[in-house]
Amino acid sequence: MMMNYFPDEVLEHVFNFLTSHKDRNAVSMVCKSWYRVERFSREKVFIGNCYAIDPERLISRFPRVRSLTLKGKPHFADFNLVPPDWGGFVYPWIEAMVKLGVHLEELRLKRMVVSDESLELLSRSFVSFKSLVLVSCEGFTTDGLAAIASNCRFLRELDLQENEIEDRRGHWLSCFPDSCTSLISLNFACLKGEVNLATLERLVARCHNLRSLRLNHVVPLDTLQKILGKAPQLVDLGAGAFVHDPDSETLNKLKNAIQKCTSIRSLSGFLEVAPCCLPAIYPMCLNLTSLNLSYAPGIHNNELIKLIRHCRKLQRLWILDVIGDKGLGVVASTCKELQELRVFPSDLYGVGNAAVTEEGLVAISAGCPKLNSVLYFCQQVTNAALITVAKNCPNFIRFRLCTLNPTIADPVTMQPLDEGFGAIVQSCKGLKRLSLSGLLTDQVFLYIGMYAEQLEMLSVAFAGGTDMGMLYVLNGCRKLKKLEIMDSPFGDVALLADIGKYETMRSLWMSSCEVTLGACKTIAKKMPRLNVEIIDEGDQMETSPDDRHRVEKMYLYRSLVGHRRDAPDFVRTL
Amino acid sequence: MEGYSTEQEACPQLLDLIPKEREWLVKREERSHGVSEEKKLELRLGPPGEHWTIKDCSRDNSGERDESLLTLGCFSNMSSMTHNANTSGAKRGFIDTVDHKTIEGTWIMNNKGGQTQKFSSSESPWASSGYQVKTQQQNHQTRAPYPQYQSTPQGQPVTARESSQPCCTKVVDLQNAEKKTFSPASANTAVPNSSQKRSAPTPVVGWPPIRSFRKNLASSSSLKPSPESEKVVPNKASNEKPIETSRKGLFVKINMDGVPIGRKVDLKAYDCYEKLYSAVDELFRGLLAAQSDSSADGMKNKEEGEKPITGLLDGSGEYTLVYQDNEGDRMLVGDVPWHMFVSTVKRLRVLKSSELPTLCLGSKQEKLTPDAS
């Protein structure tokens, strides 16, 4: 009540202190005047599903938006479950923002299709554009990058993470004009093609505020050494190729340069690496808080171990499973500040040795009291291990465990892994994200429904026995936002039990389950604010499908703007 | 909600289903016998000071389970109707979501105050009797880790939520396929899921869940230079890109002066010159020694015995390592970065250092005759 006596400017000033989207969203719901003030002062907007709203409506509500984050394809698109051309085009958004006079400064996209055309339009239209972050996107080439480099005069950030970028062998890097000195962050690690090394060196030399630089695999150690000499202020470094004769002058120069780079806290890359050169970076390790060697092939575990022993302050570690259980034991005893661990597989087809087992994870859980986020690929896991991990780490926010064989039982007891994962959700009361694997019955979903009160995202594959499994989750997890299920026997009963629930969620993905076309149609009919999309790559669409047909892939999401108009042929919106 | 009507139709059939179920239960019990006797795993986790227990308890209780399913069957009708009455569009379908948790809460570390059930009145009469039975059985059967908490939830319809409306589905499913069972027991049969669809050691689209980026990295990783990793053909469904040739084994011939039989060495097994030198050393040391023993070939080095071949790097020793590059030229090993060397080398040769001057002639001949200079 009292707040009504404050002028809008005061309210706006207060709201400025709210940084999270959730907080701002909450504030806007308090009353009409707060809604009004909030919407005119909102500068950063996050849209978790680009099809939930359209740009026109967004801009009319938030006309002063300067920073937009958009996510496109469903998460399982990362694993090739979504055909290309499914959608997630950013062009209409950029076009709309241009038309409606938005002063865009930042654009962050994930899993979207970005064309060169959209990059060109972007670069020419927004005078004060500062930051472009593209994660897991596709559809553009180095020509698009050239446009950004040429036209965005105040560009501070160009961050390309794991995108599919066609290399046109242009000289996009040379398109940064000599007058460009504003770069703070440049990440082109995912680019496959050549870059002009001399241009790169000059660019780095003139951008005195450069804090983050991630190179691609063609940048040799030689160039790295020169760059480090010119940018000792770097905080985040992604090495390209780290290969050289260890006795060479170049490597000596590198070591000297590294000594001067006292600010580096984050290290990644090593896209090609000669392990015998690694000791050169030991001095950097002492202050590292983040280390990502998950793209670095060919480092043996004893070399990794030697490196890790220097990294006492590590908070985030992404590594390949060649580190082995022994190596993880070293991590556990060395990295007491560790919060996030990701262990990726190096041997996908299980031909070689099981590099990490549950023992490594248990060791980490015992040794690292601050651990709150885990992604762990392993051959097998036992309930006992998971229970121990749960006991040791009640603070997990994210727990993702992936057994390479998706339906493997506990190898000791031959039991399903229900109890193990049950322990995790019971112990970790703040768990927001969970990915399951291994042999799992409905029981684990009962546990999840019962205990995972904060769970927002759940990924399920080859799990469950009956519709009950899915029902437990839908009924129990109040905060569930994203549910994605593949190859599990959940069908119409589960799907239809509480369709209102889906409006409280961002999206539901079900592929290779037991849901039928009829059930999907039912939902679509009853819930106008849900889009129910069937992805059909086979013949089913042509031979007028029966409602009893099993649907291969269904993607369901809430939307304020109805069916999308850019769906390709193989996507049918019911 | 939409799904409920089907359950109601299905429920009356339960009594017919149960005998069949019993058979099935017996079967399961037999199977589980064999397995469970061997398992003595007891790991405990629980509230402060207490522990969970994992036991393979199914064999104890499958007989009792029959009863529980019976009682389940009777109640399902009631409870599903109840659920129907209480559900509404936007809210969750199960009336006792919270309540269920509360009950279960007695098992949880932060004991949520041991509140008793708050089911709607239509359920309570049933709750006190039938559900109790189920409670115990259910605990043993599917809730294996919490047997020590049995005493607390006595009289509390612990699994009410689980056992009510959906039980019809469950039982129906049980009849339909042995696949869809209370899988904890069925899993005792060490057969990975009776559902064929789900027993997948073969590569499956979407599994393991890693991005293409990483898959290519993993498949082309030169971590294990042993032939095993090469056998894995990465052209499976989930792998989009072919391996770059630079990642496969790179075998080049290597000959040594004075040794008529050459060797082959896999350059991909090394990542720097030092390792190459020591490998070459090992390869030829033995051969050289063997030859120096036999005078048949009229070779030199008799007096050297098994002296290690050293100084390949800088020509200070007796031997020097050279190579022939992709342009046919003979080059000294060690000048260029390792990865560049690997990409251009075609064959290797260990020369006697005294013969180095003859290299200046750019000779491509393999055999160099000893030169006086």
mmCIF file of N, CA and C in Angstrom, chain A residues 78-79 136 162 243 275-276 294-295 298 300 322 344 346 349 351 377 387 391 402-404 406-407 412-415 419 423 426 429 439 441 443 449-451 453 461-465 468 472 474-476 478 496-498 512 514 526, chain B residues 1-2 7 39 41 43 45 52 54 56 89 91-94 97-98 101 104 108 110 112 142-143 145 161-162 166 173 180 183-184 187-188 193 197-198 200 206-215 217-218 223 232 271-274 339:
data_model
loop_
_atom_site.group_PDB
_atom_site.id
_atom_site.type_symbol
_atom_site.label_atom_id
_atom_site.label_comp_id
_atom_site.label_asym_id
_atom_site.label_seq_id
_atom_site.Cartn_x
_atom_site.Cartn_y
_atom_site.Cartn_z
ATOM 1 N N ASP A 78 20.062 -31.953 -29.004
ATOM 2 C CA ASP A 78 21.511 -32.115 -28.864
ATOM 3 C C ASP A 78 21.944 -33.532 -29.191
ATOM 4 N N PHE A 79 21.052 -34.476 -29.030
ATOM 5 C CA PHE A 79 21.412 -35.880 -29.218
ATOM 6 C C PHE A 79 20.789 -36.441 -30.493
ATOM 7 N N SER A 136 25.314 -23.852 -29.175
ATOM 8 C CA SER A 136 24.674 -24.975 -29.889
ATOM 9 C C SER A 136 23.749 -24.508 -30.992
ATOM 10 N N GLU A 162 30.240 -24.303 -29.155
ATOM 11 C CA GLU A 162 29.748 -25.568 -29.718
ATOM 12 C C GLU A 162 28.713 -25.392 -30.814
ATOM 13 N N VAL A 243 50.867 -27.950 -29.027
ATOM 14 C CA VAL A 243 51.791 -28.996 -29.458
ATOM 15 C C VAL A 243 53.099 -28.354 -29.837
ATOM 16 N N PRO A 275 51.095 -33.938 -24.613
ATOM 17 C CA PRO A 275 51.173 -33.945 -23.150
ATOM 18 C C PRO A 275 52.510 -33.513 -22.587
ATOM 19 N N CYS A 276 53.567 -33.751 -23.337
ATOM 20 C CA CYS A 276 54.857 -33.355 -22.769
ATOM 21 C C CYS A 276 54.999 -31.846 -22.672
ATOM 22 N N SER A 294 37.900 -31.285 -21.425
ATOM 23 C CA SER A 294 37.050 -32.314 -22.010
ATOM 24 C C SER A 294 37.118 -32.356 -23.524
ATOM 25 N N TYR A 295 37.791 -31.377 -24.100
ATOM 26 C CA TYR A 295 37.973 -31.413 -25.552
ATOM 27 C C TYR A 295 39.385 -31.840 -25.930
ATOM 28 N N GLY A 298 43.969 -37.357 -26.054
ATOM 29 C CA GLY A 298 45.349 -37.841 -26.026
ATOM 30 C C GLY A 298 46.133 -37.558 -24.766
ATOM 31 N N HIS A 300 47.088 -38.739 -21.229
ATOM 32 C CA HIS A 300 46.924 -39.936 -20.413
ATOM 33 C C HIS A 300 46.630 -39.563 -18.977
ATOM 34 N N VAL A 322 39.154 -40.626 -19.078
ATOM 35 C CA VAL A 322 40.462 -41.285 -18.977
ATOM 36 C C VAL A 322 41.149 -40.952 -17.663
ATOM 37 N N PHE A 344 33.261 -36.724 -19.005
ATOM 38 C CA PHE A 344 32.715 -37.121 -20.301
ATOM 39 C C PHE A 344 33.361 -38.414 -20.785
ATOM 40 N N SER A 346 35.189 -41.073 -23.185
ATOM 41 C CA SER A 346 36.126 -41.022 -24.289
ATOM 42 C C SER A 346 36.008 -42.272 -25.147
ATOM 43 N N TYR A 349 31.928 -46.789 -27.287
ATOM 44 C CA TYR A 349 31.329 -48.065 -27.631
ATOM 45 C C TYR A 349 31.749 -49.169 -26.685
ATOM 46 N N VAL A 351 34.466 -50.412 -25.877
ATOM 47 C CA VAL A 351 35.426 -51.419 -26.337
ATOM 48 C C VAL A 351 36.628 -51.493 -25.409
ATOM 49 N N PHE A 377 29.538 -39.646 -16.763
ATOM 50 C CA PHE A 377 29.336 -40.769 -17.664
ATOM 51 C C PHE A 377 30.183 -41.924 -17.168
ATOM 52 N N ILE A 387 23.931 -44.173 -2.913
ATOM 53 C CA ILE A 387 23.470 -43.839 -1.567
ATOM 54 C C ILE A 387 24.579 -43.128 -0.804
ATOM 55 N N LYS A 391 24.499 -39.324 0.630
ATOM 56 C CA LYS A 391 24.792 -39.008 2.027
ATOM 57 C C LYS A 391 25.871 -37.936 2.131
ATOM 58 N N CYS A 402 24.977 -40.812 -16.250
ATOM 59 C CA CYS A 402 24.670 -41.502 -17.484
ATOM 60 C C CYS A 402 25.491 -42.757 -17.605
ATOM 61 N N THR A 403 24.815 -43.892 -17.546
ATOM 62 C CA THR A 403 25.518 -45.143 -17.764
ATOM 63 C C THR A 403 25.532 -45.405 -19.266
ATOM 64 N N LEU A 404 26.668 -45.814 -19.759
ATOM 65 C CA LEU A 404 26.776 -45.965 -21.208
ATOM 66 C C LEU A 404 25.818 -47.022 -21.745
ATOM 67 N N PRO A 406 22.261 -48.011 -21.280
ATOM 68 C CA PRO A 406 21.174 -47.275 -20.635
ATOM 69 C C PRO A 406 20.311 -48.088 -19.675
ATOM 70 N N THR A 407 20.388 -49.413 -19.751
ATOM 71 C CA THR A 407 19.515 -50.195 -18.872
ATOM 72 C C THR A 407 20.307 -51.147 -17.994
ATOM 73 N N VAL A 412 26.423 -55.336 -8.780
ATOM 74 C CA VAL A 412 26.686 -56.170 -7.605
ATOM 75 C C VAL A 412 25.431 -56.917 -7.171
ATOM 76 N N THR A 413 24.341 -56.198 -7.132
ATOM 77 C CA THR A 413 23.113 -56.812 -6.622
ATOM 78 C C THR A 413 22.151 -57.228 -7.717
ATOM 79 N N MET A 414 22.440 -56.772 -8.928
ATOM 80 C CA MET A 414 21.566 -57.014 -10.065
ATOM 81 C C MET A 414 20.192 -56.366 -9.873
ATOM 82 N N GLN A 415 20.114 -55.452 -8.973
ATOM 83 C CA GLN A 415 18.867 -54.739 -8.744
ATOM 84 C C GLN A 415 18.803 -53.497 -9.632
ATOM 85 N N GLU A 419 16.855 -47.438 -5.830
ATOM 86 C CA GLU A 419 17.211 -47.013 -4.476
ATOM 87 C C GLU A 419 18.292 -45.963 -4.494
ATOM 88 N N ALA A 423 17.787 -42.252 -3.140
ATOM 89 C CA ALA A 423 18.580 -41.630 -2.083
ATOM 90 C C ALA A 423 19.010 -40.226 -2.491
ATOM 91 N N GLN A 426 16.104 -37.883 -2.149
ATOM 92 C CA GLN A 426 15.699 -37.710 -0.773
ATOM 93 C C GLN A 426 16.674 -36.821 -0.020
ATOM 94 N N LYS A 429 17.722 -31.872 -1.100
ATOM 95 C CA LYS A 429 16.435 -31.196 -1.107
ATOM 96 C C LYS A 429 16.367 -30.031 -2.059
ATOM 97 N N LEU A 439 19.092 -49.380 -15.121
ATOM 98 C CA LEU A 439 17.843 -50.115 -14.993
ATOM 99 C C LEU A 439 16.988 -49.441 -13.923
ATOM 100 N N THR A 441 12.861 -48.778 -12.421
ATOM 101 C CA THR A 441 11.446 -49.152 -12.460
ATOM 102 C C THR A 441 10.596 -47.958 -12.038
ATOM 103 N N GLN A 443 9.465 -47.435 -9.338
ATOM 104 C CA GLN A 443 9.842 -47.068 -7.977
ATOM 105 C C GLN A 443 10.651 -45.782 -7.913
ATOM 106 N N GLY A 449 8.820 -38.275 -7.227
ATOM 107 C CA GLY A 449 7.581 -37.554 -6.953
ATOM 108 C C GLY A 449 7.467 -37.191 -5.489
ATOM 109 N N MET A 450 7.924 -38.058 -4.651
ATOM 110 C CA MET A 450 7.817 -37.825 -3.214
ATOM 111 C C MET A 450 8.805 -36.786 -2.720
ATOM 112 N N TYR A 451 10.015 -36.862 -3.219
ATOM 113 C CA TYR A 451 11.067 -36.090 -2.566
ATOM 114 C C TYR A 451 11.600 -34.904 -3.352
ATOM 115 N N GLU A 453 11.211 -31.976 -4.477
ATOM 116 C CA GLU A 453 10.266 -30.860 -4.442
ATOM 117 C C GLU A 453 10.721 -29.663 -5.241
ATOM 118 N N ALA A 461 15.296 -41.857 -19.656
ATOM 119 C CA ALA A 461 15.489 -42.693 -20.841
ATOM 120 C C ALA A 461 15.469 -44.157 -20.432
ATOM 121 N N PHE A 462 14.748 -44.964 -21.159
ATOM 122 C CA PHE A 462 14.715 -46.412 -20.930
ATOM 123 C C PHE A 462 14.387 -46.734 -19.480
ATOM 124 N N ALA A 463 13.416 -46.067 -18.932
ATOM 125 C CA ALA A 463 13.138 -46.271 -17.508
ATOM 126 C C ALA A 463 11.649 -46.431 -17.252
ATOM 127 N N GLY A 464 11.345 -46.991 -16.104
ATOM 128 C CA GLY A 464 9.954 -47.123 -15.702
ATOM 129 C C GLY A 464 9.342 -48.421 -16.181
ATOM 130 N N GLY A 465 8.210 -48.737 -15.593
ATOM 131 C CA GLY A 465 7.563 -49.977 -15.983
ATOM 132 C C GLY A 465 6.142 -49.753 -16.469
ATOM 133 N N MET A 468 2.439 -45.492 -14.168
ATOM 134 C CA MET A 468 2.603 -44.974 -12.804
ATOM 135 C C MET A 468 3.841 -44.134 -12.674
ATOM 136 N N TYR A 472 3.690 -40.467 -11.080
ATOM 137 C CA TYR A 472 4.308 -40.057 -9.820
ATOM 138 C C TYR A 472 5.006 -38.711 -9.989
ATOM 139 N N LEU A 474 4.567 -36.368 -12.398
ATOM 140 C CA LEU A 474 3.675 -35.259 -12.722
ATOM 141 C C LEU A 474 2.915 -34.799 -11.493
ATOM 142 N N ASN A 475 2.609 -35.741 -10.640
ATOM 143 C CA ASN A 475 1.847 -35.387 -9.453
ATOM 144 C C ASN A 475 2.693 -34.850 -8.324
ATOM 145 N N GLY A 476 3.906 -35.315 -8.270
ATOM 146 C CA GLY A 476 4.710 -34.964 -7.109
ATOM 147 C C GLY A 476 5.582 -33.742 -7.277
ATOM 148 N N ARG A 478 6.134 -30.373 -8.003
ATOM 149 C CA ARG A 478 5.355 -29.165 -8.228
ATOM 150 C C ARG A 478 6.062 -28.150 -9.081
ATOM 151 N N LEU A 496 -2.552 -38.268 -20.048
ATOM 152 C CA LEU A 496 -3.813 -37.550 -19.947
ATOM 153 C C LEU A 496 -4.285 -37.334 -18.515
ATOM 154 N N ALA A 497 -3.564 -37.867 -17.573
ATOM 155 C CA ALA A 497 -4.060 -37.829 -16.198
ATOM 156 C C ALA A 497 -4.263 -36.409 -15.683
ATOM 157 N N ASP A 498 -3.416 -35.509 -16.070
ATOM 158 C CA ASP A 498 -3.530 -34.158 -15.539
ATOM 159 C C ASP A 498 -2.990 -33.172 -16.566
ATOM 160 N N SER A 512 9.508 -42.309 -28.506
ATOM 161 C CA SER A 512 9.557 -43.766 -28.377
ATOM 162 C C SER A 512 8.914 -44.233 -27.087
ATOM 163 N N GLU A 514 4.746 -44.777 -25.271
ATOM 164 C CA GLU A 514 3.541 -45.493 -25.693
ATOM 165 C C GLU A 514 2.356 -44.568 -25.914
ATOM 166 N N LYS A 526 -8.334 -29.929 -25.866
ATOM 167 C CA LYS A 526 -8.807 -29.372 -24.610
ATOM 168 C C LYS A 526 -7.990 -28.189 -24.120
ATOM 169 N N MET B 1 -10.376 -36.858 -14.264
ATOM 170 C CA MET B 1 -9.641 -36.500 -15.481
ATOM 171 C C MET B 1 -9.901 -37.529 -16.558
ATOM 172 N N GLU B 2 -9.332 -37.272 -17.652
ATOM 173 C CA GLU B 2 -9.686 -38.101 -18.813
ATOM 174 C C GLU B 2 -9.390 -39.569 -18.595
ATOM 175 N N GLU B 7 -10.104 -46.665 -16.125
ATOM 176 C CA GLU B 7 -9.784 -47.508 -14.977
ATOM 177 C C GLU B 7 -11.041 -48.108 -14.403
ATOM 178 N N LYS B 39 22.849 -62.486 -2.636
ATOM 179 C CA LYS B 39 23.100 -61.080 -2.384
ATOM 180 C C LYS B 39 23.020 -60.753 -0.906
ATOM 181 N N LEU B 41 24.129 -57.678 0.178
ATOM 182 C CA LEU B 41 24.540 -56.292 0.274
ATOM 183 C C LEU B 41 23.683 -55.565 1.276
ATOM 184 N N LEU B 43 23.700 -51.870 2.710
ATOM 185 C CA LEU B 43 24.299 -50.556 2.860
ATOM 186 C C LEU B 43 23.263 -49.703 3.530
ATOM 187 N N LEU B 45 21.567 -46.180 4.871
ATOM 188 C CA LEU B 45 21.488 -44.724 4.793
ATOM 189 C C LEU B 45 20.166 -44.336 5.399
ATOM 190 N N TRP B 52 19.589 -46.530 5.992
ATOM 191 C CA TRP B 52 18.710 -47.245 5.080
ATOM 192 C C TRP B 52 19.279 -48.637 4.917
ATOM 193 N N ILE B 54 19.471 -51.702 2.161
ATOM 194 C CA ILE B 54 19.080 -52.334 0.918
ATOM 195 C C ILE B 54 19.167 -53.815 1.158
ATOM 196 N N ASP B 56 17.704 -57.557 -0.432
ATOM 197 C CA ASP B 56 16.862 -58.199 -1.413
ATOM 198 C C ASP B 56 15.804 -58.968 -0.657
ATOM 199 N N GLY B 89 -9.288 -29.409 -13.288
ATOM 200 C CA GLY B 89 -8.459 -29.149 -14.460
ATOM 201 C C GLY B 89 -7.020 -28.790 -14.179
ATOM 202 N N LYS B 91 -5.357 -28.288 -11.468
ATOM 203 C CA LYS B 91 -4.604 -28.766 -10.313
ATOM 204 C C LYS B 91 -4.190 -30.210 -10.518
ATOM 205 N N ARG B 92 -3.366 -30.633 -9.665
ATOM 206 C CA ARG B 92 -2.882 -31.990 -9.727
ATOM 207 C C ARG B 92 -4.007 -32.970 -9.467
ATOM 208 N N GLY B 93 -3.957 -34.133 -10.050
ATOM 209 C CA GLY B 93 -5.052 -35.083 -9.966
ATOM 210 C C GLY B 93 -5.142 -35.830 -8.668
ATOM 211 N N PHE B 94 -4.084 -35.990 -7.971
ATOM 212 C CA PHE B 94 -4.130 -36.824 -6.780
ATOM 213 C C PHE B 94 -4.395 -35.971 -5.555
ATOM 214 N N THR B 97 -1.528 -35.725 -2.599
ATOM 215 C CA THR B 97 -0.113 -35.567 -2.919
ATOM 216 C C THR B 97 0.654 -35.145 -1.696
ATOM 217 N N VAL B 98 0.186 -34.095 -1.101
ATOM 218 C CA VAL B 98 0.882 -33.588 0.077
ATOM 219 C C VAL B 98 0.800 -34.594 1.193
ATOM 220 N N LYS B 101 3.074 -37.454 1.007
ATOM 221 C CA LYS B 101 4.441 -37.092 1.376
ATOM 222 C C LYS B 101 4.565 -37.012 2.878
ATOM 223 N N GLU B 104 4.928 -40.443 4.178
ATOM 224 C CA GLU B 104 6.270 -40.919 3.868
ATOM 225 C C GLU B 104 7.280 -40.158 4.691
ATOM 226 N N ILE B 108 11.588 -39.966 6.536
ATOM 227 C CA ILE B 108 12.598 -39.048 6.039
ATOM 228 C C ILE B 108 13.392 -38.453 7.194
ATOM 229 N N ASN B 110 14.131 -35.378 7.961
ATOM 230 C CA ASN B 110 13.467 -34.328 8.715
ATOM 231 C C ASN B 110 12.084 -34.749 9.037
ATOM 232 N N LYS B 112 8.651 -35.158 9.131
ATOM 233 C CA LYS B 112 7.737 -34.015 8.981
ATOM 234 C C LYS B 112 6.625 -34.020 10.004
ATOM 235 N N THR B 142 8.474 -53.304 -2.294
ATOM 236 C CA THR B 142 9.013 -52.266 -3.158
ATOM 237 C C THR B 142 9.751 -51.186 -2.403
ATOM 238 N N ARG B 143 9.620 -51.201 -1.130
ATOM 239 C CA ARG B 143 10.280 -50.157 -0.380
ATOM 240 C C ARG B 143 11.350 -50.788 0.479
ATOM 241 N N PRO B 145 14.336 -50.382 1.269
ATOM 242 C CA PRO B 145 15.278 -49.715 2.182
ATOM 243 C C PRO B 145 14.735 -49.293 3.519
ATOM 244 N N ARG B 161 -1.634 -43.414 -2.016
ATOM 245 C CA ARG B 161 -1.632 -42.761 -3.315
ATOM 246 C C ARG B 161 -1.200 -43.724 -4.389
ATOM 247 N N GLU B 162 -0.241 -44.440 -4.051
ATOM 248 C CA GLU B 162 0.290 -45.333 -5.055
ATOM 249 C C GLU B 162 -0.692 -46.438 -5.362
ATOM 250 N N PRO B 166 -4.409 -45.699 -9.575
ATOM 251 C CA PRO B 166 -3.526 -46.308 -10.569
ATOM 252 C C PRO B 166 -3.367 -47.804 -10.422
ATOM 253 N N ASP B 173 -2.014 -53.920 -16.325
ATOM 254 C CA ASP B 173 -0.741 -54.070 -17.019
ATOM 255 C C ASP B 173 -0.086 -55.388 -16.689
ATOM 256 N N LYS B 180 5.552 -55.352 -17.996
ATOM 257 C CA LYS B 180 5.217 -54.223 -17.151
ATOM 258 C C LYS B 180 4.823 -54.721 -15.781
ATOM 259 N N SER B 183 8.728 -54.117 -11.313
ATOM 260 C CA SER B 183 10.029 -54.560 -11.818
ATOM 261 C C SER B 183 11.097 -54.858 -10.799
ATOM 262 N N PRO B 184 11.044 -54.310 -9.599
ATOM 263 C CA PRO B 184 12.120 -54.695 -8.680
ATOM 264 C C PRO B 184 12.281 -56.198 -8.606
ATOM 265 N N ALA B 187 13.432 -57.757 -11.913
ATOM 266 C CA ALA B 187 14.827 -57.458 -12.227
ATOM 267 C C ALA B 187 15.767 -58.433 -11.549
ATOM 268 N N ASN B 188 15.246 -59.160 -10.601
ATOM 269 C CA ASN B 188 16.106 -60.131 -9.942
ATOM 270 C C ASN B 188 16.619 -61.155 -10.906
ATOM 271 N N ASN B 193 15.716 -56.084 -18.304
ATOM 272 C CA ASN B 193 14.338 -55.782 -18.702
ATOM 273 C C ASN B 193 13.691 -56.696 -19.698
ATOM 274 N N LYS B 197 12.561 -53.750 -26.067
ATOM 275 C CA LYS B 197 12.888 -52.423 -26.550
ATOM 276 C C LYS B 197 13.939 -51.768 -25.686
ATOM 277 N N ARG B 198 13.979 -52.157 -24.462
ATOM 278 C CA ARG B 198 14.834 -51.400 -23.584
ATOM 279 C C ARG B 198 16.153 -52.072 -23.257
ATOM 280 N N ALA B 200 19.391 -52.431 -24.398
ATOM 281 C CA ALA B 200 20.095 -51.862 -25.544
ATOM 282 C C ALA B 200 21.581 -51.677 -25.338
ATOM 283 N N GLY B 206 20.377 -41.169 -29.964
ATOM 284 C CA GLY B 206 20.109 -40.392 -28.768
ATOM 285 C C GLY B 206 20.813 -40.914 -27.529
ATOM 286 N N TRP B 207 21.527 -42.037 -27.672
ATOM 287 C CA TRP B 207 22.233 -42.552 -26.487
ATOM 288 C C TRP B 207 23.645 -42.945 -26.862
ATOM 289 N N PRO B 208 24.649 -42.682 -26.072
ATOM 290 C CA PRO B 208 24.571 -41.879 -24.853
ATOM 291 C C PRO B 208 24.327 -40.411 -25.188
ATOM 292 N N PRO B 209 23.760 -39.706 -24.259
ATOM 293 C CA PRO B 209 23.365 -38.332 -24.535
ATOM 294 C C PRO B 209 24.541 -37.373 -24.502
ATOM 295 N N ILE B 210 25.306 -37.401 -25.572
ATOM 296 C CA ILE B 210 26.331 -36.376 -25.681
ATOM 297 C C ILE B 210 26.249 -35.745 -27.049
ATOM 298 N N ARG B 211 26.695 -34.536 -27.140
ATOM 299 C CA ARG B 211 26.572 -33.787 -28.386
ATOM 300 C C ARG B 211 27.509 -34.329 -29.451
ATOM 301 N N SER B 212 27.145 -34.085 -30.680
ATOM 302 C CA SER B 212 27.957 -34.584 -31.800
ATOM 303 C C SER B 212 29.394 -34.140 -31.677
ATOM 304 N N PHE B 213 29.547 -32.913 -31.271
ATOM 305 C CA PHE B 213 30.862 -32.359 -31.019
ATOM 306 C C PHE B 213 31.728 -33.322 -30.244
ATOM 307 N N ARG B 214 31.186 -33.810 -29.161
ATOM 308 C CA ARG B 214 31.960 -34.666 -28.276
ATOM 309 C C ARG B 214 32.076 -36.064 -28.827
ATOM 310 N N LYS B 215 31.074 -36.489 -29.554
ATOM 311 C CA LYS B 215 31.141 -37.837 -30.097
ATOM 312 C C LYS B 215 32.309 -37.952 -31.051
ATOM 313 N N LEU B 217 34.935 -36.265 -31.015
ATOM 314 C CA LEU B 217 36.150 -36.209 -30.232
ATOM 315 C C LEU B 217 36.450 -37.565 -29.641
ATOM 316 N N ALA B 218 35.423 -38.158 -29.073
ATOM 317 C CA ALA B 218 35.609 -39.444 -28.409
ATOM 318 C C ALA B 218 36.001 -40.509 -29.409
ATOM 319 N N LEU B 223 43.729 -41.795 -27.592
ATOM 320 C CA LEU B 223 44.154 -42.100 -26.235
ATOM 321 C C LEU B 223 44.836 -43.444 -26.139
ATOM 322 N N VAL B 232 37.067 -50.162 -33.432
ATOM 323 C CA VAL B 232 35.730 -49.590 -33.316
ATOM 324 C C VAL B 232 35.450 -48.713 -34.503
ATOM 325 N N ASP B 271 53.879 -38.560 -28.748
ATOM 326 C CA ASP B 271 53.435 -37.176 -28.892
ATOM 327 C C ASP B 271 54.581 -36.191 -28.910
ATOM 328 N N CYS B 272 55.796 -36.684 -28.778
ATOM 329 C CA CYS B 272 56.931 -35.775 -28.918
ATOM 330 C C CYS B 272 58.166 -36.575 -29.330
ATOM 331 N N TYR B 273 59.181 -35.845 -29.655
ATOM 332 C CA TYR B 273 60.380 -36.474 -30.209
ATOM 333 C C TYR B 273 61.059 -37.420 -29.227
ATOM 334 N N GLU B 274 61.073 -37.039 -27.992
ATOM 335 C CA GLU B 274 61.780 -37.884 -27.015
ATOM 336 C C GLU B 274 61.276 -39.312 -27.022
ATOM 337 N N HIS B 339 53.864 -32.094 -34.479
ATOM 338 C CA HIS B 339 52.670 -32.394 -35.275
ATOM 339 C C HIS B 339 52.917 -32.134 -36.753
#
